[in-house]
XYZ file of N, CA and C in Angstrom:
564
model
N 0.826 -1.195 0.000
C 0.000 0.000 0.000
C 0.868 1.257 0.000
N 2.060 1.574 0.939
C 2.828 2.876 0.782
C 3.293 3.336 -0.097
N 3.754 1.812 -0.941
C 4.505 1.772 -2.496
C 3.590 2.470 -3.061
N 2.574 1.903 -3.234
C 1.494 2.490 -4.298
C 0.858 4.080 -3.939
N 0.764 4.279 -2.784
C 0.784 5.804 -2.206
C 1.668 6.658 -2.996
N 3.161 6.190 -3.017
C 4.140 7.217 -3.450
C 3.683 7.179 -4.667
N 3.384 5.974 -5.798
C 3.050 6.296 -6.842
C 1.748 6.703 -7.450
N 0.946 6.891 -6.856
C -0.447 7.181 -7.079
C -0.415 8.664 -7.535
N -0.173 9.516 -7.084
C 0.026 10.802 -7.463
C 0.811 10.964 -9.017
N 1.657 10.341 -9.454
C 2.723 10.377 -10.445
C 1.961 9.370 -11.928
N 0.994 8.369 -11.284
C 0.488 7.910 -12.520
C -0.697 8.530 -12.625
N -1.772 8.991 -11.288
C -2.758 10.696 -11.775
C -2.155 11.668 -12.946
N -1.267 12.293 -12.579
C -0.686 13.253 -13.224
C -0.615 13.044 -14.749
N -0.081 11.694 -15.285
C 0.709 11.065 -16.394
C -1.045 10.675 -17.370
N -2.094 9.959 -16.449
C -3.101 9.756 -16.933
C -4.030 11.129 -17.258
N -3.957 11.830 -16.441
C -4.634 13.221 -16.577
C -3.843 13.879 -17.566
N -2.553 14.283 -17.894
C -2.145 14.800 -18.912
C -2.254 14.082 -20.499
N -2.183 13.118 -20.341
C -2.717 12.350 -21.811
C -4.508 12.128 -21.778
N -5.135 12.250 -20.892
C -6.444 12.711 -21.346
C -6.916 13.887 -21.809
N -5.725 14.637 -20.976
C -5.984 16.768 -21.348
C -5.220 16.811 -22.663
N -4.693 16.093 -23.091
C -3.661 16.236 -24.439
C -5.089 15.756 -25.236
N -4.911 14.533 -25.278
C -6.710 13.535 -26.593
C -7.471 14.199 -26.470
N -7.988 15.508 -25.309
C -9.461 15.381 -25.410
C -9.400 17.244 -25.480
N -8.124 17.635 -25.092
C -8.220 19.048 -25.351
C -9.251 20.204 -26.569
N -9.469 19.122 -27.779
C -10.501 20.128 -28.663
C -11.576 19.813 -28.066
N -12.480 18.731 -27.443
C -13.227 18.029 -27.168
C -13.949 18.909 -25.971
N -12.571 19.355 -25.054
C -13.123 20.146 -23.957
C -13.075 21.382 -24.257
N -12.152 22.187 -25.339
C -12.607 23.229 -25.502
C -13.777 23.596 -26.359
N -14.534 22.565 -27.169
C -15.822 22.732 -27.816
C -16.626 22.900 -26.073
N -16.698 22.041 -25.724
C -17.823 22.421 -24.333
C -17.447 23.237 -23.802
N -16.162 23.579 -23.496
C -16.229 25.021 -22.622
C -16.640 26.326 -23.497
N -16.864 26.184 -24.702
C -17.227 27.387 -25.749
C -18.403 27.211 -25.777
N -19.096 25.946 -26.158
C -20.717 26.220 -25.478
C -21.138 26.425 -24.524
N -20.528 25.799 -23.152
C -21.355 26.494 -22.004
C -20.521 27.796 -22.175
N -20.309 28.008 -22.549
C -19.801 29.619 -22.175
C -21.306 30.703 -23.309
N -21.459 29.970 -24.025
C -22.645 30.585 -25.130
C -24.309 30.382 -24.280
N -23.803 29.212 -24.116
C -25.618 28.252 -23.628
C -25.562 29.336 -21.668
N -24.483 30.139 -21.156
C -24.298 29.915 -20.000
C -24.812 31.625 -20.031
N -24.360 32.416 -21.190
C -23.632 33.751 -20.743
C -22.740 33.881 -20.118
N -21.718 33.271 -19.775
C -20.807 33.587 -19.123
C -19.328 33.067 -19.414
N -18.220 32.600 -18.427
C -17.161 32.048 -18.984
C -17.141 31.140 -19.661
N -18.346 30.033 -18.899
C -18.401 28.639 -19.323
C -17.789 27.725 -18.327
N -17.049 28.432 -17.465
C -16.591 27.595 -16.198
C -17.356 27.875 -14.636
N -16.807 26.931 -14.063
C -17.512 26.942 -12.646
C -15.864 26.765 -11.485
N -16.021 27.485 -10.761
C -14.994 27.440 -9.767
C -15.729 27.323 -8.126
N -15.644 26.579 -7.742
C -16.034 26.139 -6.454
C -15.048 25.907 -5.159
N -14.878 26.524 -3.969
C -13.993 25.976 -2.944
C -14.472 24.720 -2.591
N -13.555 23.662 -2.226
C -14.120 22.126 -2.059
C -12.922 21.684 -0.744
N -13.552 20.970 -0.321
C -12.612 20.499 0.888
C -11.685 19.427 0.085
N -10.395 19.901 0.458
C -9.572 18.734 0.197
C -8.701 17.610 0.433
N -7.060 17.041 0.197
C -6.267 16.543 1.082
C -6.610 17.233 2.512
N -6.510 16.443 3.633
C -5.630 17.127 5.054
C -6.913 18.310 5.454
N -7.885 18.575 4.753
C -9.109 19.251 5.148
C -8.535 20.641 4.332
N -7.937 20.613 3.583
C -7.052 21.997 2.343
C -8.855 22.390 1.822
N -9.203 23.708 1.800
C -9.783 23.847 0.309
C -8.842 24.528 -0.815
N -9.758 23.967 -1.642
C -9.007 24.343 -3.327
C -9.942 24.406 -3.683
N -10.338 25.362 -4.806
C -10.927 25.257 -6.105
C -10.774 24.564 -7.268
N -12.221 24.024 -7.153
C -12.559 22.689 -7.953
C -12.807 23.437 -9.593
N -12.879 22.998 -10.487
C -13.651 23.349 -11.901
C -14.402 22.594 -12.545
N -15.539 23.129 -12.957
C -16.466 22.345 -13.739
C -16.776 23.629 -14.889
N -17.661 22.684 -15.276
C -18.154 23.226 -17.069
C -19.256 23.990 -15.962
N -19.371 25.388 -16.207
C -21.141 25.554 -15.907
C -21.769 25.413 -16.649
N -22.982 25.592 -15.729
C -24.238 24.315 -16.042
C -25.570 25.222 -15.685
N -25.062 26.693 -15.156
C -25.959 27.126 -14.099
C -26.061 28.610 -14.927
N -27.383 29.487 -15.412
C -26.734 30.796 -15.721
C -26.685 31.246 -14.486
N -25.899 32.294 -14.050
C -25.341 32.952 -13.631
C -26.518 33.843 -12.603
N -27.396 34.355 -14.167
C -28.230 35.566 -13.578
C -29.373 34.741 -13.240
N -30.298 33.461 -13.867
C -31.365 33.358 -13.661
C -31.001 32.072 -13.290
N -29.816 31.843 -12.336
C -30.047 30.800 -11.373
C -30.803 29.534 -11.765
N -30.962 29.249 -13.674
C -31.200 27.754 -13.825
C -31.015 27.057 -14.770
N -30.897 25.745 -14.581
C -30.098 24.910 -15.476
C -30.140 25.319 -16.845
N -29.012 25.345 -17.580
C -29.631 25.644 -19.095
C -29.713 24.054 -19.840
N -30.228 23.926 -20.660
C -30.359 23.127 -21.156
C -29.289 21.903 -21.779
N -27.940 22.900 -21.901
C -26.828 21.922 -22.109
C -26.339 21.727 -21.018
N -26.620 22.103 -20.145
C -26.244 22.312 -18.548
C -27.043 20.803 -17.922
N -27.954 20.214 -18.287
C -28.514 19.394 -18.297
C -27.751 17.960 -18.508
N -27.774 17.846 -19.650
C -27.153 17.181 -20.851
C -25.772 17.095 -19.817
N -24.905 17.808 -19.610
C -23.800 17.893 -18.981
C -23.843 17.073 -17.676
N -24.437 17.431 -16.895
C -24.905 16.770 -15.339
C -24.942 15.498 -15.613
N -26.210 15.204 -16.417
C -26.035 13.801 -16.394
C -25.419 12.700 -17.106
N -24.669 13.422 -17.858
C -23.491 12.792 -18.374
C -22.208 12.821 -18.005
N -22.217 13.261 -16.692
C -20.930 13.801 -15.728
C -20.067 14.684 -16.567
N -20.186 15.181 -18.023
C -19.371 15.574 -18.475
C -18.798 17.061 -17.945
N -19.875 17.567 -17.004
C -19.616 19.108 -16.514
C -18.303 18.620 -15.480
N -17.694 17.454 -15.420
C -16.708 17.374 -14.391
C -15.127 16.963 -15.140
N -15.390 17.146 -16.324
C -14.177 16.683 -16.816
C -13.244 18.339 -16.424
N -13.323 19.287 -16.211
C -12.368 20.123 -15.990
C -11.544 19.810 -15.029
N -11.791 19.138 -13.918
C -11.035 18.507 -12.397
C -10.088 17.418 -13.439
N -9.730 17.286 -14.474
C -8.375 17.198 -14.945
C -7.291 18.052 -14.476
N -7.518 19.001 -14.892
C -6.632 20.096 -14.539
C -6.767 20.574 -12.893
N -7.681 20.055 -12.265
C -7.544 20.132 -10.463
C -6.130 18.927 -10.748
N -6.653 17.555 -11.186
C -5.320 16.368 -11.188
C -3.938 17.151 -11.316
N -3.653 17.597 -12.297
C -2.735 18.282 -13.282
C -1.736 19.143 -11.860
N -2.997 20.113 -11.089
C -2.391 20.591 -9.859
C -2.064 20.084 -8.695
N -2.549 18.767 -8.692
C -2.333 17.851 -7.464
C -3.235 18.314 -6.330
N -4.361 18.721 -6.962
C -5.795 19.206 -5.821
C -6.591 17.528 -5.675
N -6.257 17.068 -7.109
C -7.150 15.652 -6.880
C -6.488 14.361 -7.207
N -7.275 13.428 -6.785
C -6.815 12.544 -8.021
C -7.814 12.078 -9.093
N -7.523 11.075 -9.607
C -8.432 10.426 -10.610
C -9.201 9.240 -9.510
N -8.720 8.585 -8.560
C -10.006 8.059 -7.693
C -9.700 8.092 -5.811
N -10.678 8.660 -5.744
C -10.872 9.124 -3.848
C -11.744 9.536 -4.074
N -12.177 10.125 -2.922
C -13.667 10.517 -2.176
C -13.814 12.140 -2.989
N -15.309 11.450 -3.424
C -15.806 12.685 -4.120
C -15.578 14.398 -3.372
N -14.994 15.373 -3.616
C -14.215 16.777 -3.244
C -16.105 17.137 -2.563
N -16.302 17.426 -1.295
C -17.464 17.617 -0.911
C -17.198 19.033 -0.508
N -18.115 20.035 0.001
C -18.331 21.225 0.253
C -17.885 21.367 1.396
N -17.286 23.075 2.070
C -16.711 23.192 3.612
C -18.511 22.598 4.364
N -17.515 21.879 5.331
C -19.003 21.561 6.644
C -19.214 20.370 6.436
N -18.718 19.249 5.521
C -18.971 18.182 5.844
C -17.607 16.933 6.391
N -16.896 16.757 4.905
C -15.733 16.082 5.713
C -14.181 16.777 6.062
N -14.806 18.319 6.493
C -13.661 19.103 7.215
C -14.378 18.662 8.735
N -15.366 18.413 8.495
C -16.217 18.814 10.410
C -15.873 16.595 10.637
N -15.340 16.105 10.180
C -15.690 14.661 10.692
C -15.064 14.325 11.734
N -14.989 13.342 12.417
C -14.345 13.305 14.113
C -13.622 11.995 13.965
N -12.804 11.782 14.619
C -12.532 9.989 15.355
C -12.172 9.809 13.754
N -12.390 8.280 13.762
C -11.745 7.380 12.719
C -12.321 7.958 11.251
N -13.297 8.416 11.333
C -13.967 8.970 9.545
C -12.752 9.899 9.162
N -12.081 10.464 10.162
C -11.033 11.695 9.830
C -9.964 11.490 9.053
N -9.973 9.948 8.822
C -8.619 10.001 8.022
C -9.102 9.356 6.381
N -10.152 10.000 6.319
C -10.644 9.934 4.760
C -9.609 11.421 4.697
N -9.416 11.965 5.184
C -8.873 13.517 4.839
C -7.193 13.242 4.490
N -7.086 12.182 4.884
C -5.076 11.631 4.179
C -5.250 11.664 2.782
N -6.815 11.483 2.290
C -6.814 11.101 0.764
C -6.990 12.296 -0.001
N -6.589 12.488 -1.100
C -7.532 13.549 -1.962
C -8.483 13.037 -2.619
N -9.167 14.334 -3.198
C -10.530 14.203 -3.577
C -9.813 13.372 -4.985
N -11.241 12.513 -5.433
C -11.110 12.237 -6.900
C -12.352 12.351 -7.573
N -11.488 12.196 -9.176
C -13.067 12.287 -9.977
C -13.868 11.352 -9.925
N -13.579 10.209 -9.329
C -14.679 8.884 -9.032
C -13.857 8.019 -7.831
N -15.109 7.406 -7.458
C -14.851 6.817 -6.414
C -16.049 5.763 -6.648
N -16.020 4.816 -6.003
C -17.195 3.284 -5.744
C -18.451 4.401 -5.350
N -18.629 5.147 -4.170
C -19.774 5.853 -3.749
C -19.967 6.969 -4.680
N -19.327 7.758 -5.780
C -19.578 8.452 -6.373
C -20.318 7.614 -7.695
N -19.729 6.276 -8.090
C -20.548 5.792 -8.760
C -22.226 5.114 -8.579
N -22.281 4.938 -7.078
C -23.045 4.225 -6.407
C -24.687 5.453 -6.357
N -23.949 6.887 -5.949
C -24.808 8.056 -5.874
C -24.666 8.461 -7.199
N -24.433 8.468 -8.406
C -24.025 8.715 -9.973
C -25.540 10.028 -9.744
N -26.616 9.682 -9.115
C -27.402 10.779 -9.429
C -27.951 11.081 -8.216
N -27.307 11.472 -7.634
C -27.481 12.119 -6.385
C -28.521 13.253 -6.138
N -28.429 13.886 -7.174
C -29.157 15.051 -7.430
C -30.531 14.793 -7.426
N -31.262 14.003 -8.361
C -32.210 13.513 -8.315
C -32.673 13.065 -6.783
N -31.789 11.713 -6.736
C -32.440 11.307 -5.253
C -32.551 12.200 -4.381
N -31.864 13.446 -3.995
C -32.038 13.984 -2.910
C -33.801 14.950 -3.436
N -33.988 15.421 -4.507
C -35.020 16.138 -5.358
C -36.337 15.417 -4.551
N -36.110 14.007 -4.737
C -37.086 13.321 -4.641
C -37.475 13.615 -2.775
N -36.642 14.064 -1.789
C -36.800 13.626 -0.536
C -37.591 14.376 -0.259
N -38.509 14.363 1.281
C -39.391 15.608 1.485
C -38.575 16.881 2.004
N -37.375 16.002 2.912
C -36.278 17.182 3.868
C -35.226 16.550 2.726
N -34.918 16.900 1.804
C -33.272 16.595 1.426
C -31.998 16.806 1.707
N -31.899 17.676 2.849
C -30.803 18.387 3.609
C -30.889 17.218 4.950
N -31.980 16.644 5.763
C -31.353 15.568 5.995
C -31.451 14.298 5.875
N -31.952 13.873 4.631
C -31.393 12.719 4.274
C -30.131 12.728 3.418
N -29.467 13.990 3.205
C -27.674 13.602 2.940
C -27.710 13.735 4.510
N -27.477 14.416 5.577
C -26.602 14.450 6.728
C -27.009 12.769 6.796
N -27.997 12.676 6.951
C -28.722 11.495 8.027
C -28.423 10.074 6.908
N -28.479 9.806 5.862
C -28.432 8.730 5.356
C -27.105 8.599 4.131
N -27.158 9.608 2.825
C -26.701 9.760 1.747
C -24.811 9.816 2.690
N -24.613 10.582 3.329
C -22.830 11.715 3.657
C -22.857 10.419 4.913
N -23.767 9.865 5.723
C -22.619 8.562 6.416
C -22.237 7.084 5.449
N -23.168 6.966 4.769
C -22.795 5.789 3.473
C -21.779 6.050 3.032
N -21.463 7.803 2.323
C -20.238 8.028 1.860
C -19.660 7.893 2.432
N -19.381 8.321 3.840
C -18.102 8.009 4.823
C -17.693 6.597 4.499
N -18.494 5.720 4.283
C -18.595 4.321 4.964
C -17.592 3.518 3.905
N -17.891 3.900 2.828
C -17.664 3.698 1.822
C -16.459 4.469 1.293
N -16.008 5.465 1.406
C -14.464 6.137 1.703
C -13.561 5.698 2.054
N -13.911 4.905 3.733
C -12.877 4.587 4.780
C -12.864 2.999 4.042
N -13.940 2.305 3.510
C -13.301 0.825 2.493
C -12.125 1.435 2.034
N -12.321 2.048 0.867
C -11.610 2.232 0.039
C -10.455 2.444 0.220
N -9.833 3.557 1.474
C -8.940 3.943 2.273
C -8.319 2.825 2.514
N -8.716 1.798 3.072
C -8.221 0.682 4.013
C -8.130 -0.531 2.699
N -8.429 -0.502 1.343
C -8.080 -1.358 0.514
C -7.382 -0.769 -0.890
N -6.976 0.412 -0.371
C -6.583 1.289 -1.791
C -5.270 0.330 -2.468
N -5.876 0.097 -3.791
C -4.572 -0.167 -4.651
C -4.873 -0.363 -5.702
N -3.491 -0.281 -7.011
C -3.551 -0.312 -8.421
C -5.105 -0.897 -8.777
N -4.948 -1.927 -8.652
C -6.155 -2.670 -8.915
C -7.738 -2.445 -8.536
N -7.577 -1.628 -7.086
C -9.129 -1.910 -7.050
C -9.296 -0.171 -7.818
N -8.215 0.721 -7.632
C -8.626 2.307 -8.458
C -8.469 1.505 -10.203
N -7.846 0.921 -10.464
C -8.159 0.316 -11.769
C -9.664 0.103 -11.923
N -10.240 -1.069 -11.085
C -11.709 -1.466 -10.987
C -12.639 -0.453 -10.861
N -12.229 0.797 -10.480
C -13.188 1.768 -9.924
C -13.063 2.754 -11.049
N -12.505 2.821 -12.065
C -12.609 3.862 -12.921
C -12.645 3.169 -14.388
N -12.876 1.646 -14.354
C -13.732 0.386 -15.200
C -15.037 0.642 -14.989
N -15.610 0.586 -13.605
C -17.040 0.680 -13.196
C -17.691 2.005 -13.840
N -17.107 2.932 -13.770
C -16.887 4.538 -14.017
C -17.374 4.252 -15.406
N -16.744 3.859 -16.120
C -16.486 4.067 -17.767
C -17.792 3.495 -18.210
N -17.964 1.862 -17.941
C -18.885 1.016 -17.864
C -20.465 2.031 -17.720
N -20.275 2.826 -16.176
C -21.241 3.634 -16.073
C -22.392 3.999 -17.277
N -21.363 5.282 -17.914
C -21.775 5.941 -19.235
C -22.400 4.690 -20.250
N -22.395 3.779 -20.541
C -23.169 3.141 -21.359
C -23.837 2.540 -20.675
């Protein structure tokens, strides 16, 4: 496991730069439409909790206008095709993320965790994880709740924990191999 620690960061980097190399026209066509479909840049910058409880700013495609606060229509399309998250390449690129750990959550949740959940915070955030595939539409389910604020505290954010600290305690080549197979698999 330490072996693979030291190298985990160094084959992120190597995989994220040959995806930002192949897919560079790919992402600058979407960042030129949401920037049209958006009014605005076309990007999204978010503070996100990170390694060690760090925030950094995350990037996504926006999805959101700006002024009238709602989805635009490619903004849609984007969400649920996770594609509004391919910019957190370039979080990789900075060593804010990796390509698999615990989904980058907002200040107040796993900056505030206590006791043993706390050392999900040794990890960085990634663009997928087993529970990020597991919640793939999170959005929805919470839509659907009557209180949706707490069924994440109360049900949705301790599963994730739960499911973090696996991962933590079995991290290696193979199972982040398996977890960004599942990922891919996802989309079709």
């Amino acid at each position: 496991m330490q072996s693979y620690l030291f190298w985990k960061p160094k084959i992120d980097f190597v995989v994220s730069l040959i995806a930002v190399a192949v897919l560079w026209p790919f992402l600058l066509g979407i960042l030129l439409l949401a920037a049209a479909d958006t009014s605005s840049s076309g990007l999204f910058v978010q503070k996100r909790v990170g390694q060690h409880g760090r925030l950094f700013d995350i990037y996504k495609f926006r999805t959101i206008h700006p002024v009238s606060q709602r989805i635009s229509g490619l903004g849609r399309f984007l969400r649920r095709s996770k594609l509004d998250e391919l910019p957190q390449l370039f979080n990789i690129l900075r060593g804010d993320m990796s390509l698999v750990g615990p989904r980058p959550d907002l200040p107040g949740y796993y900056d505030r965790l206590e006791g043993n959940s706390r050392r999900i915070l040794q990890l960085k955030p990634g663009l997928t994880s087993d529970a990020g595939i597991l919640y793939r539409n999170e959005e929805q389910l919470l839509s659907a709740q009557e209180d949706p604020e707490s069924f994440n505290d109360h049900v949705l954010f301790p599963d994730k924990v739960k499911r973090n600290l696996e991962y933590l305690d079995s991290i290696s080549l193979s199972n982040d191999f398996r977890i960004i197979i599942r990922t891919l698999v996802s989309f079709f």
